[in-house]
């Protein structure tokens, strides 16, 4: 009998990091000014969506590893494309490092993420990726609206 | 030791059907005309994105179950909101039925989806959900641009 369920712990990490790579490529497609200023329908500019992603995934993992349930803070001082990408790259190996510290046995356990999202750990981890795909898809519309071709969706 | 890897086969189905429920609610938010005609930046109207979702997930599962690798066809005659939603609802129990026919042991096996996407079955299944989240996120921008509040992202 398989011991991997739907897929393995390592395969999820690979899936997440692949999506992160695609999101990084999406950030790079934006001109500096439009990254921080362009929006549609009163929504947040793409830089704000990226800040949300940056302040949910790694801080969430840190909470799971250290069993802390402090709130999140999306108001972070990454005010240039270079600063956003530098933070993105800083987090890449740390996400792998923290993720690997969570024993697979904990994945079905409930954890009160940020003191407000009480769900099984695997659901919180899926949420990080789902939320990133959701907001990146919105970034694709911004890019198309600016006349810029987004990265290929399947190219991780 | 856990035998569920990242999460179980049943948990993935629940995750997928939860996302499908949210996408259904998103379709419902669109006025009939805008569902089929409104677009941004030369992209497809939301109805076309929904047709893509409808012609990838269930047909893909059927291919996996029957070991057939015919191509997909997104050009389907669902030309009203009612017809799109009726097809959506027709597929809901069929997705569960076909998914449950795929033994977990096959998930790591490569399958040449639609004769052109040769990847482990679990990756193809994840792609169905990722693609739906991606396009639904785009639908959210269309709705906001139309002055309509989308469903809450976390409400599955």
PDB file of N, CA and C in Angstrom, chain A residues 1-9 11-12 15 19 40-41 43 99 104-105 107 122 125-127 130-131 133-134 137-138 140-142 144-145 153-154 156, chain B residues 1-9 11-12 15 19 40-41 43 99 104-105 107 122 125-127 130-131 133-134 137-138 140-142 144-145 153-154 156:
ATOM      1  N   UNK A   1       0.826  -1.206   0.000  1.00  0.00           N
ATOM      2  CA  UNK A   1       0.000   0.000   0.000  1.00  0.00           C
ATOM      3  C   UNK A   1       0.857   1.250   0.000  1.00  0.00           C
ATOM      4  N   UNK A   2       0.400   2.227  -0.732  1.00  0.00           N
ATOM      5  CA  UNK A   2       1.104   3.508  -0.790  1.00  0.00           C
ATOM      6  C   UNK A   2       1.136   4.151   0.593  1.00  0.00           C
ATOM      7  N   UNK A   3       2.209   4.843   0.907  1.00  0.00           N
ATOM      8  CA  UNK A   3       2.256   5.595   2.162  1.00  0.00           C
ATOM      9  C   UNK A   3       2.299   7.086   1.889  1.00  0.00           C
ATOM     10  N   UNK A   4       1.971   7.489   0.679  1.00  0.00           N
ATOM     11  CA  UNK A   4       2.069   8.898   0.314  1.00  0.00           C
ATOM     12  C   UNK A   4       0.743   9.619   0.210  1.00  0.00           C
ATOM     13  N   UNK A   5      -0.378   8.940   0.461  1.00  0.00           N
ATOM     14  CA  UNK A   5      -1.671   9.596   0.342  1.00  0.00           C
ATOM     15  C   UNK A   5      -1.830  10.175  -1.043  1.00  0.00           C
ATOM     16  N   UNK A   6      -2.332  11.420  -1.111  1.00  0.00           N
ATOM     17  CA  UNK A   6      -2.485  12.057  -2.412  1.00  0.00           C
ATOM     18  C   UNK A   6      -1.117  12.311  -3.039  1.00  0.00           C
ATOM     19  N   UNK A   7      -0.227  12.937  -2.255  1.00  0.00           N
ATOM     20  CA  UNK A   7       1.183  13.084  -2.650  1.00  0.00           C
ATOM     21  C   UNK A   7       2.005  13.252  -1.385  1.00  0.00           C
ATOM     22  N   UNK A   8       3.316  13.247  -1.548  1.00  0.00           N
ATOM     23  CA  UNK A   8       4.182  13.207  -0.367  1.00  0.00           C
ATOM     24  C   UNK A   8       4.461  14.610   0.168  1.00  0.00           C
ATOM     25  N   UNK A   9       5.006  14.638   1.374  1.00  0.00           N
ATOM     26  CA  UNK A   9       5.409  15.908   1.974  1.00  0.00           C
ATOM     27  C   UNK A   9       6.402  16.662   1.077  1.00  0.00           C
ATOM     28  N   UNK A  11       6.781  16.361  -2.148  1.00  0.00           N
ATOM     29  CA  UNK A  11       6.137  16.782  -3.400  1.00  0.00           C
ATOM     30  C   UNK A  11       5.336  18.077  -3.211  1.00  0.00           C
ATOM     31  N   UNK A  12       4.719  18.235  -2.039  1.00  0.00           N
ATOM     32  CA  UNK A  12       4.018  19.504  -1.797  1.00  0.00           C
ATOM     33  C   UNK A  12       4.997  20.680  -1.787  1.00  0.00           C
ATOM     34  N   UNK A  15       5.894  21.577  -5.206  1.00  0.00           N
ATOM     35  CA  UNK A  15       4.740  22.237  -5.827  1.00  0.00           C
ATOM     36  C   UNK A  15       4.709  23.721  -5.420  1.00  0.00           C
ATOM     37  N   UNK A  19       5.381  27.132  -7.725  1.00  0.00           N
ATOM     38  CA  UNK A  19       4.473  28.278  -7.834  1.00  0.00           C
ATOM     39  C   UNK A  19       5.172  29.564  -7.440  1.00  0.00           C
ATOM     40  N   UNK A  40      -7.054  47.832 -10.767  1.00  0.00           N
ATOM     41  CA  UNK A  40      -8.334  47.766 -11.491  1.00  0.00           C
ATOM     42  C   UNK A  40      -9.449  47.630 -10.454  1.00  0.00           C
ATOM     43  N   UNK A  41     -10.529  48.382 -10.658  1.00  0.00           N
ATOM     44  CA  UNK A  41     -11.725  48.197  -9.839  1.00  0.00           C
ATOM     45  C   UNK A  41     -11.528  48.438  -8.356  1.00  0.00           C
ATOM     46  N   UNK A  43      -9.037  47.581  -6.559  1.00  0.00           N
ATOM     47  CA  UNK A  43      -8.243  46.541  -5.900  1.00  0.00           C
ATOM     48  C   UNK A  43      -6.852  47.064  -5.536  1.00  0.00           C
ATOM     49  N   UNK A  99       9.654  24.468   6.606  1.00  0.00           N
ATOM     50  CA  UNK A  99       8.706  23.420   6.209  1.00  0.00           C
ATOM     51  C   UNK A  99       9.231  22.041   6.623  1.00  0.00           C
ATOM     52  N   UNK A 104       5.546  15.269   9.421  1.00  0.00           N
ATOM     53  CA  UNK A 104       4.367  14.895   8.630  1.00  0.00           C
ATOM     54  C   UNK A 104       3.200  14.525   9.539  1.00  0.00           C
ATOM     55  N   UNK A 105       3.518  13.941  10.682  1.00  0.00           N
ATOM     56  CA  UNK A 105       2.463  13.518  11.605  1.00  0.00           C
ATOM     57  C   UNK A 105       1.619  14.691  12.094  1.00  0.00           C
ATOM     58  N   UNK A 107       0.598  17.202  10.198  1.00  0.00           N
ATOM     59  CA  UNK A 107      -0.209  17.808   9.123  1.00  0.00           C
ATOM     60  C   UNK A 107      -1.719  17.722   9.361  1.00  0.00           C
ATOM     61  N   UNK A 122      -2.269  20.966   7.158  1.00  0.00           N
ATOM     62  CA  UNK A 122      -2.203  20.802   5.698  1.00  0.00           C
ATOM     63  C   UNK A 122      -3.144  21.788   5.001  1.00  0.00           C
ATOM     64  N   UNK A 125      -1.429  25.152   4.914  1.00  0.00           N
ATOM     65  CA  UNK A 125      -0.357  25.162   3.907  1.00  0.00           C
ATOM     66  C   UNK A 125      -0.935  25.261   2.497  1.00  0.00           C
ATOM     67  N   UNK A 126      -2.019  24.524   2.234  1.00  0.00           N
ATOM     68  CA  UNK A 126      -2.680  24.626   0.924  1.00  0.00           C
ATOM     69  C   UNK A 126      -3.170  26.043   0.692  1.00  0.00           C
ATOM     70  N   UNK A 127      -3.657  26.670   1.782  1.00  0.00           N
ATOM     71  CA  UNK A 127      -4.163  28.036   1.650  1.00  0.00           C
ATOM     72  C   UNK A 127      -3.072  28.989   1.165  1.00  0.00           C
ATOM     73  N   UNK A 130      -2.854  28.368  -2.570  1.00  0.00           N
ATOM     74  CA  UNK A 130      -4.089  28.801  -3.242  1.00  0.00           C
ATOM     75  C   UNK A 130      -4.181  30.323  -3.305  1.00  0.00           C
ATOM     76  N   UNK A 131      -3.858  30.962  -2.186  1.00  0.00           N
ATOM     77  CA  UNK A 131      -3.934  32.418  -2.113  1.00  0.00           C
ATOM     78  C   UNK A 131      -2.938  33.069  -3.076  1.00  0.00           C
ATOM     79  N   UNK A 133      -1.795  31.655  -5.911  1.00  0.00           N
ATOM     80  CA  UNK A 133      -2.293  31.437  -7.281  1.00  0.00           C
ATOM     81  C   UNK A 133      -3.401  32.447  -7.592  1.00  0.00           C
ATOM     82  N   UNK A 134      -4.310  32.631  -6.624  1.00  0.00           N
ATOM     83  CA  UNK A 134      -5.439  33.554  -6.764  1.00  0.00           C
ATOM     84  C   UNK A 134      -4.947  34.983  -7.073  1.00  0.00           C
ATOM     85  N   UNK A 137      -3.065  35.299 -10.401  1.00  0.00           N
ATOM     86  CA  UNK A 137      -4.018  35.350 -11.522  1.00  0.00           C
ATOM     87  C   UNK A 137      -4.534  36.763 -11.720  1.00  0.00           C
ATOM     88  N   UNK A 138      -4.740  37.472 -10.602  1.00  0.00           N
ATOM     89  CA  UNK A 138      -5.170  38.869 -10.691  1.00  0.00           C
ATOM     90  C   UNK A 138      -4.065  39.724 -11.304  1.00  0.00           C
ATOM     91  N   UNK A 140      -2.009  38.739 -13.478  1.00  0.00           N
ATOM     92  CA  UNK A 140      -2.026  38.476 -14.928  1.00  0.00           C
ATOM     93  C   UNK A 140      -2.985  39.434 -15.645  1.00  0.00           C
ATOM     94  N   UNK A 141      -4.135  39.706 -15.013  1.00  0.00           N
ATOM     95  CA  UNK A 141      -5.099  40.637 -15.638  1.00  0.00           C
ATOM     96  C   UNK A 141      -4.496  42.039 -15.678  1.00  0.00           C
ATOM     97  N   UNK A 142      -3.827  42.440 -14.595  1.00  0.00           N
ATOM     98  CA  UNK A 142      -3.177  43.749 -14.581  1.00  0.00           C
ATOM     99  C   UNK A 142      -2.171  43.827 -15.741  1.00  0.00           C
ATOM    100  N   UNK A 144      -2.003  42.064 -18.557  1.00  0.00           N
ATOM    101  CA  UNK A 144      -2.693  42.094 -19.860  1.00  0.00           C
ATOM    102  C   UNK A 144      -3.284  43.473 -20.122  1.00  0.00           C
ATOM    103  N   UNK A 145      -3.824  44.064 -19.061  1.00  0.00           N
ATOM    104  CA  UNK A 145      -4.425  45.390 -19.197  1.00  0.00           C
ATOM    105  C   UNK A 145      -3.364  46.431 -19.535  1.00  0.00           C
ATOM    106  N   UNK A 153       1.562  30.005 -17.703  1.00  0.00           N
ATOM    107  CA  UNK A 153       1.065  29.511 -16.410  1.00  0.00           C
ATOM    108  C   UNK A 153       1.707  28.181 -16.000  1.00  0.00           C
ATOM    109  N   UNK A 154       2.004  27.349 -16.984  1.00  0.00           N
ATOM    110  CA  UNK A 154       2.544  26.012 -16.660  1.00  0.00           C
ATOM    111  C   UNK A 154       4.051  26.039 -16.482  1.00  0.00           C
ATOM    112  N   UNK A 156       6.896  26.554 -14.399  1.00  0.00           N
ATOM    113  CA  UNK A 156       7.314  26.748 -13.003  1.00  0.00           C
ATOM    114  C   UNK A 156       8.838  26.764 -12.902  1.00  0.00           C
TER     115      UNK A 156
ATOM    116  N   UNK B   1       3.543   5.616  12.094  1.00  0.00           N
ATOM    117  CA  UNK B   1       3.829   6.559  11.008  1.00  0.00           C
ATOM    118  C   UNK B   1       2.567   6.853  10.199  1.00  0.00           C
ATOM    119  N   UNK B   2       2.403   8.105   9.814  1.00  0.00           N
ATOM    120  CA  UNK B   2       1.264   8.503   8.980  1.00  0.00           C
ATOM    121  C   UNK B   2       1.296   7.753   7.653  1.00  0.00           C
ATOM    122  N   UNK B   3       0.117   7.434   7.146  1.00  0.00           N
ATOM    123  CA  UNK B   3       0.062   6.838   5.811  1.00  0.00           C
ATOM    124  C   UNK B   3      -0.603   7.793   4.827  1.00  0.00           C
ATOM    125  N   UNK B   4      -0.703   9.054   5.197  1.00  0.00           N
ATOM    126  CA  UNK B   4      -1.432  10.008   4.356  1.00  0.00           C
ATOM    127  C   UNK B   4      -0.544  11.005   3.614  1.00  0.00           C
ATOM    128  N   UNK B   5       0.781  10.885   3.771  1.00  0.00           N
ATOM    129  CA  UNK B   5       1.661  11.837   3.093  1.00  0.00           C
ATOM    130  C   UNK B   5       1.279  13.248   3.458  1.00  0.00           C
ATOM    131  N   UNK B   6       1.235  14.135   2.470  1.00  0.00           N
ATOM    132  CA  UNK B   6       0.843  15.517   2.756  1.00  0.00           C
ATOM    133  C   UNK B   6      -0.613  15.573   3.209  1.00  0.00           C
ATOM    134  N   UNK B   7      -1.504  14.935   2.441  1.00  0.00           N
ATOM    135  CA  UNK B   7      -2.896  14.747   2.849  1.00  0.00           C
ATOM    136  C   UNK B   7      -3.446  13.544   2.108  1.00  0.00           C
ATOM    137  N   UNK B   8      -4.662  13.148   2.471  1.00  0.00           N
ATOM    138  CA  UNK B   8      -5.175  11.890   1.933  1.00  0.00           C
ATOM    139  C   UNK B   8      -5.874  12.095   0.595  1.00  0.00           C
ATOM    140  N   UNK B   9      -6.135  10.987  -0.057  1.00  0.00           N
ATOM    141  CA  UNK B   9      -6.877  11.009  -1.320  1.00  0.00           C
ATOM    142  C   UNK B   9      -8.243  11.687  -1.136  1.00  0.00           C
ATOM    143  N   UNK B  11      -9.135  13.814   1.174  1.00  0.00           N
ATOM    144  CA  UNK B  11      -8.973  15.238   1.499  1.00  0.00           C
ATOM    145  C   UNK B  11      -8.737  16.082   0.239  1.00  0.00           C
ATOM    146  N   UNK B  12      -8.016  15.522  -0.726  1.00  0.00           N
ATOM    147  CA  UNK B  12      -7.840  16.273  -1.977  1.00  0.00           C
ATOM    148  C   UNK B  12      -9.184  16.478  -2.682  1.00  0.00           C
ATOM    149  N   UNK B  15     -11.024  19.179  -1.051  1.00  0.00           N
ATOM    150  CA  UNK B  15     -10.382  20.448  -1.415  1.00  0.00           C
ATOM    151  C   UNK B  15     -10.864  20.901  -2.797  1.00  0.00           C
ATOM    152  N   UNK B  19     -13.312  24.152  -3.816  1.00  0.00           N
ATOM    153  CA  UNK B  19     -12.976  25.189  -4.796  1.00  0.00           C
ATOM    154  C   UNK B  19     -14.042  25.282  -5.876  1.00  0.00           C
ATOM    155  N   UNK B  40     -11.094  42.074 -20.106  1.00  0.00           N
ATOM    156  CA  UNK B  40     -10.073  43.095 -19.864  1.00  0.00           C
ATOM    157  C   UNK B  40      -8.812  42.697 -20.626  1.00  0.00           C
ATOM    158  N   UNK B  41      -8.189  43.676 -21.263  1.00  0.00           N
ATOM    159  CA  UNK B  41      -6.880  43.443 -21.882  1.00  0.00           C
ATOM    160  C   UNK B  41      -6.847  42.369 -22.949  1.00  0.00           C
ATOM    161  N   UNK B  43      -8.368  39.566 -22.923  1.00  0.00           N
ATOM    162  CA  UNK B  43      -8.530  38.210 -22.384  1.00  0.00           C
ATOM    163  C   UNK B  43      -9.918  37.655 -22.730  1.00  0.00           C
ATOM    164  N   UNK B  99     -13.179  10.212  -9.828  1.00  0.00           N
ATOM    165  CA  UNK B  99     -11.985  10.350  -8.980  1.00  0.00           C
ATOM    166  C   UNK B  99     -11.813   9.123  -8.091  1.00  0.00           C
ATOM    167  N   UNK B 104      -5.276   4.998  -5.418  1.00  0.00           N
ATOM    168  CA  UNK B 104      -4.219   5.873  -4.899  1.00  0.00           C
ATOM    169  C   UNK B 104      -2.830   5.454  -5.421  1.00  0.00           C
ATOM    170  N   UNK B 105      -2.654   4.158  -5.616  1.00  0.00           N
ATOM    171  CA  UNK B 105      -1.359   3.662  -6.083  1.00  0.00           C
ATOM    172  C   UNK B 105      -0.978   4.233  -7.448  1.00  0.00           C
ATOM    173  N   UNK B 107      -1.467   7.369  -8.366  1.00  0.00           N
ATOM    174  CA  UNK B 107      -1.208   8.816  -8.339  1.00  0.00           C
ATOM    175  C   UNK B 107       0.231   9.201  -8.718  1.00  0.00           C
ATOM    176  N   UNK B 122      -1.010  12.758  -9.919  1.00  0.00           N
ATOM    177  CA  UNK B 122      -1.295  13.756  -8.867  1.00  0.00           C
ATOM    178  C   UNK B 122      -0.995  15.164  -9.375  1.00  0.00           C
ATOM    179  N   UNK B 125      -3.911  16.285 -11.522  1.00  0.00           N
ATOM    180  CA  UNK B 125      -5.067  16.622 -10.683  1.00  0.00           C
ATOM    181  C   UNK B 125      -4.863  17.977 -10.001  1.00  0.00           C
ATOM    182  N   UNK B 126      -3.660  18.226  -9.492  1.00  0.00           N
ATOM    183  CA  UNK B 126      -3.371  19.530  -8.890  1.00  0.00           C
ATOM    184  C   UNK B 126      -3.530  20.637  -9.920  1.00  0.00           C
ATOM    185  N   UNK B 127      -3.141  20.332 -11.158  1.00  0.00           N
ATOM    186  CA  UNK B 127      -3.253  21.332 -12.217  1.00  0.00           C
ATOM    187  C   UNK B 127      -4.705  21.746 -12.435  1.00  0.00           C
ATOM    188  N   UNK B 130      -5.416  24.174  -9.608  1.00  0.00           N
ATOM    189  CA  UNK B 130      -4.618  25.407  -9.761  1.00  0.00           C
ATOM    190  C   UNK B 130      -5.166  26.267 -10.892  1.00  0.00           C
ATOM    191  N   UNK B 131      -5.489  25.613 -12.005  1.00  0.00           N
ATOM    192  CA  UNK B 131      -5.981  26.338 -13.174  1.00  0.00           C
ATOM    193  C   UNK B 131      -7.325  27.006 -12.870  1.00  0.00           C
ATOM    194  N   UNK B 133      -8.348  27.975  -9.797  1.00  0.00           N
ATOM    195  CA  UNK B 133      -8.086  29.103  -8.889  1.00  0.00           C
ATOM    196  C   UNK B 133      -7.561  30.306  -9.679  1.00  0.00           C
ATOM    197  N   UNK B 134      -6.644  30.021 -10.596  1.00  0.00           N
ATOM    198  CA  UNK B 134      -6.019  31.059 -11.444  1.00  0.00           C
ATOM    199  C   UNK B 134      -7.089  31.820 -12.232  1.00  0.00           C
ATOM    200  N   UNK B 137      -9.569  33.768 -10.023  1.00  0.00           N
ATOM    201  CA  UNK B 137      -8.958  35.016  -9.560  1.00  0.00           C
ATOM    202  C   UNK B 137      -9.101  36.105 -10.616  1.00  0.00           C
ATOM    203  N   UNK B 138      -8.993  35.706 -11.880  1.00  0.00           N
ATOM    204  CA  UNK B 138      -9.181  36.666 -12.972  1.00  0.00           C
ATOM    205  C   UNK B 138     -10.636  37.129 -13.021  1.00  0.00           C
ATOM    206  N   UNK B 140     -12.506  37.433 -10.525  1.00  0.00           N
ATOM    207  CA  UNK B 140     -12.683  38.404  -9.431  1.00  0.00           C
ATOM    208  C   UNK B 140     -12.356  39.822  -9.908  1.00  0.00           C
ATOM    209  N   UNK B 141     -11.305  39.959 -10.722  1.00  0.00           N
ATOM    210  CA  UNK B 141     -10.942  41.288 -11.232  1.00  0.00           C
ATOM    211  C   UNK B 141     -12.040  41.806 -12.158  1.00  0.00           C
ATOM    212  N   UNK B 142     -12.581  40.913 -13.000  1.00  0.00           N
ATOM    213  CA  UNK B 142     -13.693  41.324 -13.875  1.00  0.00           C
ATOM    214  C   UNK B 142     -14.853  41.837 -13.016  1.00  0.00           C
ATOM    215  N   UNK B 144     -14.871  43.002  -9.891  1.00  0.00           N
ATOM    216  CA  UNK B 144     -14.524  44.278  -9.241  1.00  0.00           C
ATOM    217  C   UNK B 144     -14.597  45.420 -10.242  1.00  0.00           C
ATOM    218  N   UNK B 145     -14.125  45.141 -11.449  1.00  0.00           N
ATOM    219  CA  UNK B 145     -14.147  46.163 -12.487  1.00  0.00           C
ATOM    220  C   UNK B 145     -15.585  46.533 -12.854  1.00  0.00           C
ATOM    221  N   UNK B 153     -13.040  34.728  -0.568  1.00  0.00           N
ATOM    222  CA  UNK B 153     -12.134  33.694  -1.096  1.00  0.00           C
ATOM    223  C   UNK B 153     -12.098  32.448  -0.221  1.00  0.00           C
ATOM    224  N   UNK B 154     -12.221  32.642   1.084  1.00  0.00           N
ATOM    225  CA  UNK B 154     -12.100  31.502   2.002  1.00  0.00           C
ATOM    226  C   UNK B 154     -13.429  30.763   2.176  1.00  0.00           C
ATOM    227  N   UNK B 156     -15.761  28.305   1.076  1.00  0.00           N
ATOM    228  CA  UNK B 156     -15.907  27.199   0.133  1.00  0.00           C
ATOM    229  C   UNK B 156     -17.231  26.489   0.348  1.00  0.00           C
TER     230      UNK B 156
END
